[in-house]
Amino acid sequence: MSSAFDPKIYDIPDADIAWCPGCGNFGIINELKTALAQLQLDPTQVVLVSGIGQAAKMPQYVKANMFNGLHGRSLPAAVAIKMVNPNLVVIAESGDGCTYGEGGNHFIHTIRKNPDITNIVHDNQIYGLTKGQASPTTARGQVTTLQFDGVMVDPFNPIAVAVALDASFVARSFSGNFQLTVELIKMAIKHKGYALIDILQPCVTFNKVNTYQWYRENTYLLPDSYDPTDRQAAFKIATDNSKLALGVIYVNPNKPVYEEQLAPYENDKTPVALRGLEV
Amino acid sequence: MEKKSEISIVLSGAAGQGIQAVEHILTRVAKDSGFHVFATKEYMSRVRGGNNSTEIRISSQPVKAYVDRIDILVPLNDNAIERLRSRITDETLILGEKRYVEKEKNSIGLMLEEIAESFGNKIYENSVAIGVLAGIINADENALVNNIRAYFLKKSEEVVKANINAALKGYEIGKSLGLKFEITPSEEVKKQYLLNGSEAVAKGAIAGGCNFISSYPMSPATTVFTELSRLSRQHGILVDQAEDEIAAANMAIAAWYAGARAMVSTSGGGFALMTEAISLSGMIETPIVVHLGQRPGPATGLPTRTEQGDLNLVLYAGHGDFPRIIYAPGNLCEAYELGARAFNMADKYQVPVFVLTDQYFLDSFYNVDEMPQAKIERYIIKTDENYKRYALTDDGISPRGIPGYGKGLVRVDSDEHDEYGHITESAEVRRKMVEKRLKKMEKILQDAVPPKLFGSEDYKYLIVTWGSTQLIVREALERLGKKDVAMLHFSQVYPVPPIAENYFKKAEKIIFLEQNAIGQFANLIKLTFDGVDTRRRILKYDGFPFSVEQVVEAISKEVE
Ligand SMILES: Cc1ncc(C[n+]2csc(CCOP(=O)(O)OP(=O)(O)O)c2C)c(N)n1
Ligand code: SF4
């Protein structure tokens, strides 16, 4: 194996990309491919699982295995794939509406199970594909294409919920920060257990509030001195709405991994998928 | 009076009173004595109290269906008799604790509690009752002792002894009653197994290679889920109690995608939530096996009762056009065979496959021989670099690869897609993909499980059934003893096997018998074959199974 992969090996040459020019998703796709390349992951060993939405189209544009299922259902699918074949690198990737709205119940219970998967959420604080309605993370008061009088409910706080559920790895990034996002994706993939990265992603078409500029002004990088294993500190950071922290916010390295506890793997580590096949 | 070679015992009492224990032990005592056994229960949707009952038939001949007739009723509390009043006749003997039965005409009052207490505790009362019943049928004494011991294995030796002694005392009393039952034992039966519908479905699934189950509990289907979980270590089955049915069904499909053979076990209400995943299975051509244990709906309906009301639900679940297969076993062997076959067909055709049962079927059991042979047919291929998940082929079936096995990439998409699995809005590709998916139907029909004809080939009247009513109607027809009445039973209800039309054409009068309010299967037949007269329908939808007597009466009205 060569010492480093070229991110281009994950390109799909004639892909017809359906994102608007300037969309934050372009940053994330480059960051993901770079992270996969730096980890030297063979495309056949990676499965990208997504739901439905603009963000959920990501696997369409990355050369790897793909399970592009139903709206909100990326997590159950990802958990099952990891159970059946723990050798695969499984990445569930979708938007904030897909993951926290339609898939909210799955978000909670996947964290509880703690399978060894990476969950990347493109958080543009809006519904892109259905043209600009509020998402669970849209701010109170924001006027949208549906909420003419402004959103009347408080936003969902994925980071605080994940910390409250004692998720094993919780991070936030901003798609405009290439280096940071690449590093966090790599850490999340290498982390053993469920890893959430909420990536702030500008939707240049429908969210005129949370722009590149807004994210730059309203985020800050966690200092090196920050201890992510301190749950109380993580809570404080997660619930501080004045500015949004970027980096690894919380880690619990001691949680058992779901699939490793299942009966078929007690004495035999061969993936259930490959049993009885000529390998 | 002639001695009777068959007995129908009904025990009735509150949940938590130990009816299940009596059923468990007595049926095994009878089987180990060489008697044929059938048992079924009905219960209320509550954990304590209420009134439940179990029917146990013990016979010199095979018995496999529910009857109304009660030869001996054993009430375990004060309202048991009132609840079963309509089934009590002059022939019914009511036997039990003196204070519950003494007002009844034809009764034998026993001091069960008192006898139990003489062995140290009132709670041995059920063992005394088991003993009395074992004595009445002249069961094998060793079988009685062994099964009591086996049941109480985890208790102290003292408790085991007390229960055995209590049972033996009952046994003595039972024999001394001098009742006219003489059931002939058979050596063959002793070697057989007692199996219920849930176990047959679960064991069939395992025989078909099931190695993944994700579900959310719902009566009556939970028992299949539980059985697979119990056997997970032994058979290498991945088990997940999902957060809801939506997750469970999406997991099962993704598990197949990754290379497992996965199933969900649910009931109508739970399946309603899974319908979005069924169309996912249809679109991405990734299999799923669904076991659906029916109970009466709509909505939560009668949670612990029985019905065949979900055929339309599984027939039409999911949006858009795509093929599927629906099985509905009529007996334990079929449940095992079709349980296994569901996995092979799902793998072969990459479509959703359903196994429809119901509460009556899952909760009924009888003695059976070895289950038929079933083998696992796997259709996974090792991919190469140019692998196309949705390659267009003559029969519509694209070779199915799994991620991480071979050099290719396995890419599936719930949007309409091209041969590589990539989103497309091309009208031409769309048309080709729809046709490819539907094309599989031709081969699926060639693989159809034909309906079975019971009775003479020279029938005038044809009774049409599907699923769990098979054995009830068979016994009814035997009783009716009319040469011109036959029965056609479907254990594959969709796609309707084309050969069925020949049977319909030969009949002068066709009578559909179904446990639902509108005749869902009759409607499907009407839709499938032009010109088949489906107007005559015997339907039952009160939550309780058809009894043999009810079927005899209903059919008698239809035939001359
Ligand atoms: C069951 C279901 N409900 C609704 C939709 C329509 N729908 C598609 S994407 C979407 C919202 C996507 O929002 P988000 O997840 O934030 O992703 P984005 O498009 O913003 O990247 C909705 C409501 C659907 N496809 N399926
Ligand atoms: S609608 Fe928004 S999220 Fe979707 S591609 Fe356009 S800019 Fe990106």
PDB file of N, CA and C in Angstrom, chain B residues 427-464:
ATOM      1  N   ALA B 427     -36.163   9.418 -18.489  1.00  0.00           N
ATOM      2  CA  ALA B 427     -37.431   8.703 -18.690  1.00  0.00           C
ATOM      3  C   ALA B 427     -37.173   7.281 -19.174  1.00  0.00           C
ATOM      4  N   GLU B 428     -36.155   7.142 -20.010  1.00  0.00           N
ATOM      5  CA  GLU B 428     -35.867   5.836 -20.577  1.00  0.00           C
ATOM      6  C   GLU B 428     -35.359   4.864 -19.501  1.00  0.00           C
ATOM      7  N   VAL B 429     -34.412   5.361 -18.694  1.00  0.00           N
ATOM      8  CA  VAL B 429     -33.869   4.495 -17.632  1.00  0.00           C
ATOM      9  C   VAL B 429     -34.978   4.140 -16.650  1.00  0.00           C
ATOM     10  N   ARG B 430     -35.800   5.108 -16.302  1.00  0.00           N
ATOM     11  CA  ARG B 430     -36.913   4.868 -15.388  1.00  0.00           C
ATOM     12  C   ARG B 430     -37.797   3.726 -15.902  1.00  0.00           C
ATOM     13  N   ARG B 431     -38.154   3.822 -17.174  1.00  0.00           N
ATOM     14  CA  ARG B 431     -39.030   2.816 -17.751  1.00  0.00           C
ATOM     15  C   ARG B 431     -38.372   1.435 -17.686  1.00  0.00           C
ATOM     16  N   LYS B 432     -37.100   1.405 -18.052  1.00  0.00           N
ATOM     17  CA  LYS B 432     -36.384   0.119 -18.056  1.00  0.00           C
ATOM     18  C   LYS B 432     -36.290  -0.478 -16.652  1.00  0.00           C
ATOM     19  N   MET B 433     -36.069   0.388 -15.666  1.00  0.00           N
ATOM     20  CA  MET B 433     -35.910  -0.119 -14.296  1.00  0.00           C
ATOM     21  C   MET B 433     -37.244  -0.640 -13.741  1.00  0.00           C
ATOM     22  N   VAL B 434     -38.324   0.070 -14.023  1.00  0.00           N
ATOM     23  CA  VAL B 434     -39.644  -0.407 -13.577  1.00  0.00           C
ATOM     24  C   VAL B 434     -39.908  -1.779 -14.191  1.00  0.00           C
ATOM     25  N   GLU B 435     -39.616  -1.891 -15.490  1.00  0.00           N
ATOM     26  CA  GLU B 435     -39.866  -3.158 -16.193  1.00  0.00           C
ATOM     27  C   GLU B 435     -38.972  -4.269 -15.663  1.00  0.00           C
ATOM     28  N   LYS B 436     -37.741  -3.916 -15.378  1.00  0.00           N
ATOM     29  CA  LYS B 436     -36.797  -4.904 -14.823  1.00  0.00           C
ATOM     30  C   LYS B 436     -37.331  -5.450 -13.501  1.00  0.00           C
ATOM     31  N   ARG B 437     -37.802  -4.556 -12.642  1.00  0.00           N
ATOM     32  CA  ARG B 437     -38.276  -5.007 -11.326  1.00  0.00           C
ATOM     33  C   ARG B 437     -39.503  -5.906 -11.481  1.00  0.00           C
ATOM     34  N   LEU B 438     -40.419  -5.489 -12.375  1.00  0.00           N
ATOM     35  CA  LEU B 438     -41.652  -6.270 -12.510  1.00  0.00           C
ATOM     36  C   LEU B 438     -41.442  -7.588 -13.254  1.00  0.00           C
ATOM     37  N   LYS B 439     -40.409  -7.623 -14.076  1.00  0.00           N
ATOM     38  CA  LYS B 439     -40.109  -8.813 -14.875  1.00  0.00           C
ATOM     39  C   LYS B 439     -39.888 -10.052 -13.988  1.00  0.00           C
ATOM     40  N   LYS B 440     -39.382  -9.823 -12.813  1.00  0.00           N
ATOM     41  CA  LYS B 440     -39.096 -10.942 -11.904  1.00  0.00           C
ATOM     42  C   LYS B 440     -40.350 -11.764 -11.608  1.00  0.00           C
ATOM     43  N   MET B 441     -41.493 -11.126 -11.750  1.00  0.00           N
ATOM     44  CA  MET B 441     -42.746 -11.791 -11.421  1.00  0.00           C
ATOM     45  C   MET B 441     -42.931 -13.085 -12.220  1.00  0.00           C
ATOM     46  N   GLU B 442     -42.446 -13.098 -13.447  1.00  0.00           N
ATOM     47  CA  GLU B 442     -42.619 -14.295 -14.281  1.00  0.00           C
ATOM     48  C   GLU B 442     -41.975 -15.512 -13.633  1.00  0.00           C
ATOM     49  N   LYS B 443     -40.740 -15.307 -13.161  1.00  0.00           N
ATOM     50  CA  LYS B 443     -40.053 -16.441 -12.535  1.00  0.00           C
ATOM     51  C   LYS B 443     -40.601 -16.744 -11.143  1.00  0.00           C
ATOM     52  N   ILE B 444     -41.013 -15.685 -10.458  1.00  0.00           N
ATOM     53  CA  ILE B 444     -41.602 -15.893  -9.132  1.00  0.00           C
ATOM     54  C   ILE B 444     -42.834 -16.795  -9.259  1.00  0.00           C
ATOM     55  N   LEU B 445     -43.601 -16.577 -10.323  1.00  0.00           N
ATOM     56  CA  LEU B 445     -44.798 -17.406 -10.529  1.00  0.00           C
ATOM     57  C   LEU B 445     -44.436 -18.864 -10.807  1.00  0.00           C
ATOM     58  N   GLN B 446     -43.327 -19.065 -11.499  1.00  0.00           N
ATOM     59  CA  GLN B 446     -42.903 -20.455 -11.751  1.00  0.00           C
ATOM     60  C   GLN B 446     -42.496 -21.159 -10.456  1.00  0.00           C
ATOM     61  N   ASP B 447     -42.078 -20.368  -9.488  1.00  0.00           N
ATOM     62  CA  ASP B 447     -41.654 -20.909  -8.195  1.00  0.00           C
ATOM     63  C   ASP B 447     -42.802 -20.959  -7.179  1.00  0.00           C
ATOM     64  N   ALA B 448     -44.019 -20.697  -7.629  1.00  0.00           N
ATOM     65  CA  ALA B 448     -45.147 -20.589  -6.696  1.00  0.00           C
ATOM     66  C   ALA B 448     -45.430 -21.920  -5.992  1.00  0.00           C
ATOM     67  N   VAL B 449     -45.818 -21.826  -4.742  1.00  0.00           N
ATOM     68  CA  VAL B 449     -46.220 -23.019  -3.989  1.00  0.00           C
ATOM     69  C   VAL B 449     -47.692 -23.276  -4.324  1.00  0.00           C
ATOM     70  N   PRO B 450     -48.005 -24.397  -4.975  1.00  0.00           N
ATOM     71  CA  PRO B 450     -49.391 -24.614  -5.417  1.00  0.00           C
ATOM     72  C   PRO B 450     -50.332 -24.831  -4.234  1.00  0.00           C
ATOM     73  N   PRO B 451     -51.613 -24.524  -4.407  1.00  0.00           N
ATOM     74  CA  PRO B 451     -52.569 -24.800  -3.336  1.00  0.00           C
ATOM     75  C   PRO B 451     -52.748 -26.308  -3.204  1.00  0.00           C
ATOM     76  N   LYS B 452     -53.174 -26.749  -2.013  1.00  0.00           N
ATOM     77  CA  LYS B 452     -53.373 -28.190  -1.799  1.00  0.00           C
ATOM     78  C   LYS B 452     -54.850 -28.506  -1.753  1.00  0.00           C
ATOM     79  N   LEU B 453     -55.195 -29.608  -2.449  1.00  0.00           N
ATOM     80  CA  LEU B 453     -56.588 -30.052  -2.421  1.00  0.00           C
ATOM     81  C   LEU B 453     -56.736 -31.146  -1.376  1.00  0.00           C
ATOM     82  N   PHE B 454     -57.695 -31.001  -0.516  1.00  0.00           N
ATOM     83  CA  PHE B 454     -57.995 -32.040   0.472  1.00  0.00           C
ATOM     84  C   PHE B 454     -59.388 -32.571   0.170  1.00  0.00           C
ATOM     85  N   GLY B 455     -59.509 -33.904   0.146  1.00  0.00           N
ATOM     86  CA  GLY B 455     -60.807 -34.496  -0.165  1.00  0.00           C
ATOM     87  C   GLY B 455     -60.814 -35.024  -1.588  1.00  0.00           C
ATOM     88  N   SER B 456     -61.961 -35.475  -2.022  1.00  0.00           N
ATOM     89  CA  SER B 456     -62.089 -36.128  -3.324  1.00  0.00           C
ATOM     90  C   SER B 456     -61.844 -35.148  -4.471  1.00  0.00           C
ATOM     91  N   GLU B 457     -61.239 -35.709  -5.551  1.00  0.00           N
ATOM     92  CA  GLU B 457     -61.033 -34.916  -6.776  1.00  0.00           C
ATOM     93  C   GLU B 457     -62.369 -34.613  -7.451  1.00  0.00           C
ATOM     94  N   ASP B 458     -63.341 -35.462  -7.174  1.00  0.00           N
ATOM     95  CA  ASP B 458     -64.651 -35.297  -7.815  1.00  0.00           C
ATOM     96  C   ASP B 458     -65.573 -34.438  -6.957  1.00  0.00           C
ATOM     97  N   TYR B 459     -65.133 -33.263  -6.690  1.00  0.00           N
ATOM     98  CA  TYR B 459     -65.949 -32.421  -5.809  1.00  0.00           C
ATOM     99  C   TYR B 459     -66.971 -31.620  -6.615  1.00  0.00           C
ATOM    100  N   LYS B 460     -68.022 -31.274  -5.906  1.00  0.00           N
ATOM    101  CA  LYS B 460     -69.021 -30.374  -6.470  1.00  0.00           C
ATOM    102  C   LYS B 460     -68.857 -29.027  -5.758  1.00  0.00           C
ATOM    103  N   TYR B 461     -68.599 -29.159  -4.462  1.00  0.00           N
ATOM    104  CA  TYR B 461     -68.438 -27.959  -3.637  1.00  0.00           C
ATOM    105  C   TYR B 461     -66.963 -27.803  -3.290  1.00  0.00           C
ATOM    106  N   LEU B 462     -66.460 -26.582  -3.421  1.00  0.00           N
ATOM    107  CA  LEU B 462     -65.056 -26.343  -3.083  1.00  0.00           C
ATOM    108  C   LEU B 462     -64.962 -25.276  -1.990  1.00  0.00           C
ATOM    109  N   ILE B 463     -64.438 -25.691  -0.835  1.00  0.00           N
ATOM    110  CA  ILE B 463     -64.234 -24.724   0.255  1.00  0.00           C
ATOM    111  C   ILE B 463     -62.822 -24.168   0.096  1.00  0.00           C
ATOM    112  N   VAL B 464     -62.688 -22.864   0.023  1.00  0.00           N
ATOM    113  CA  VAL B 464     -61.376 -22.256  -0.203  1.00  0.00           C
ATOM    114  C   VAL B 464     -60.886 -21.582   1.084  1.00  0.00           C
TER     115      VAL B 464
END
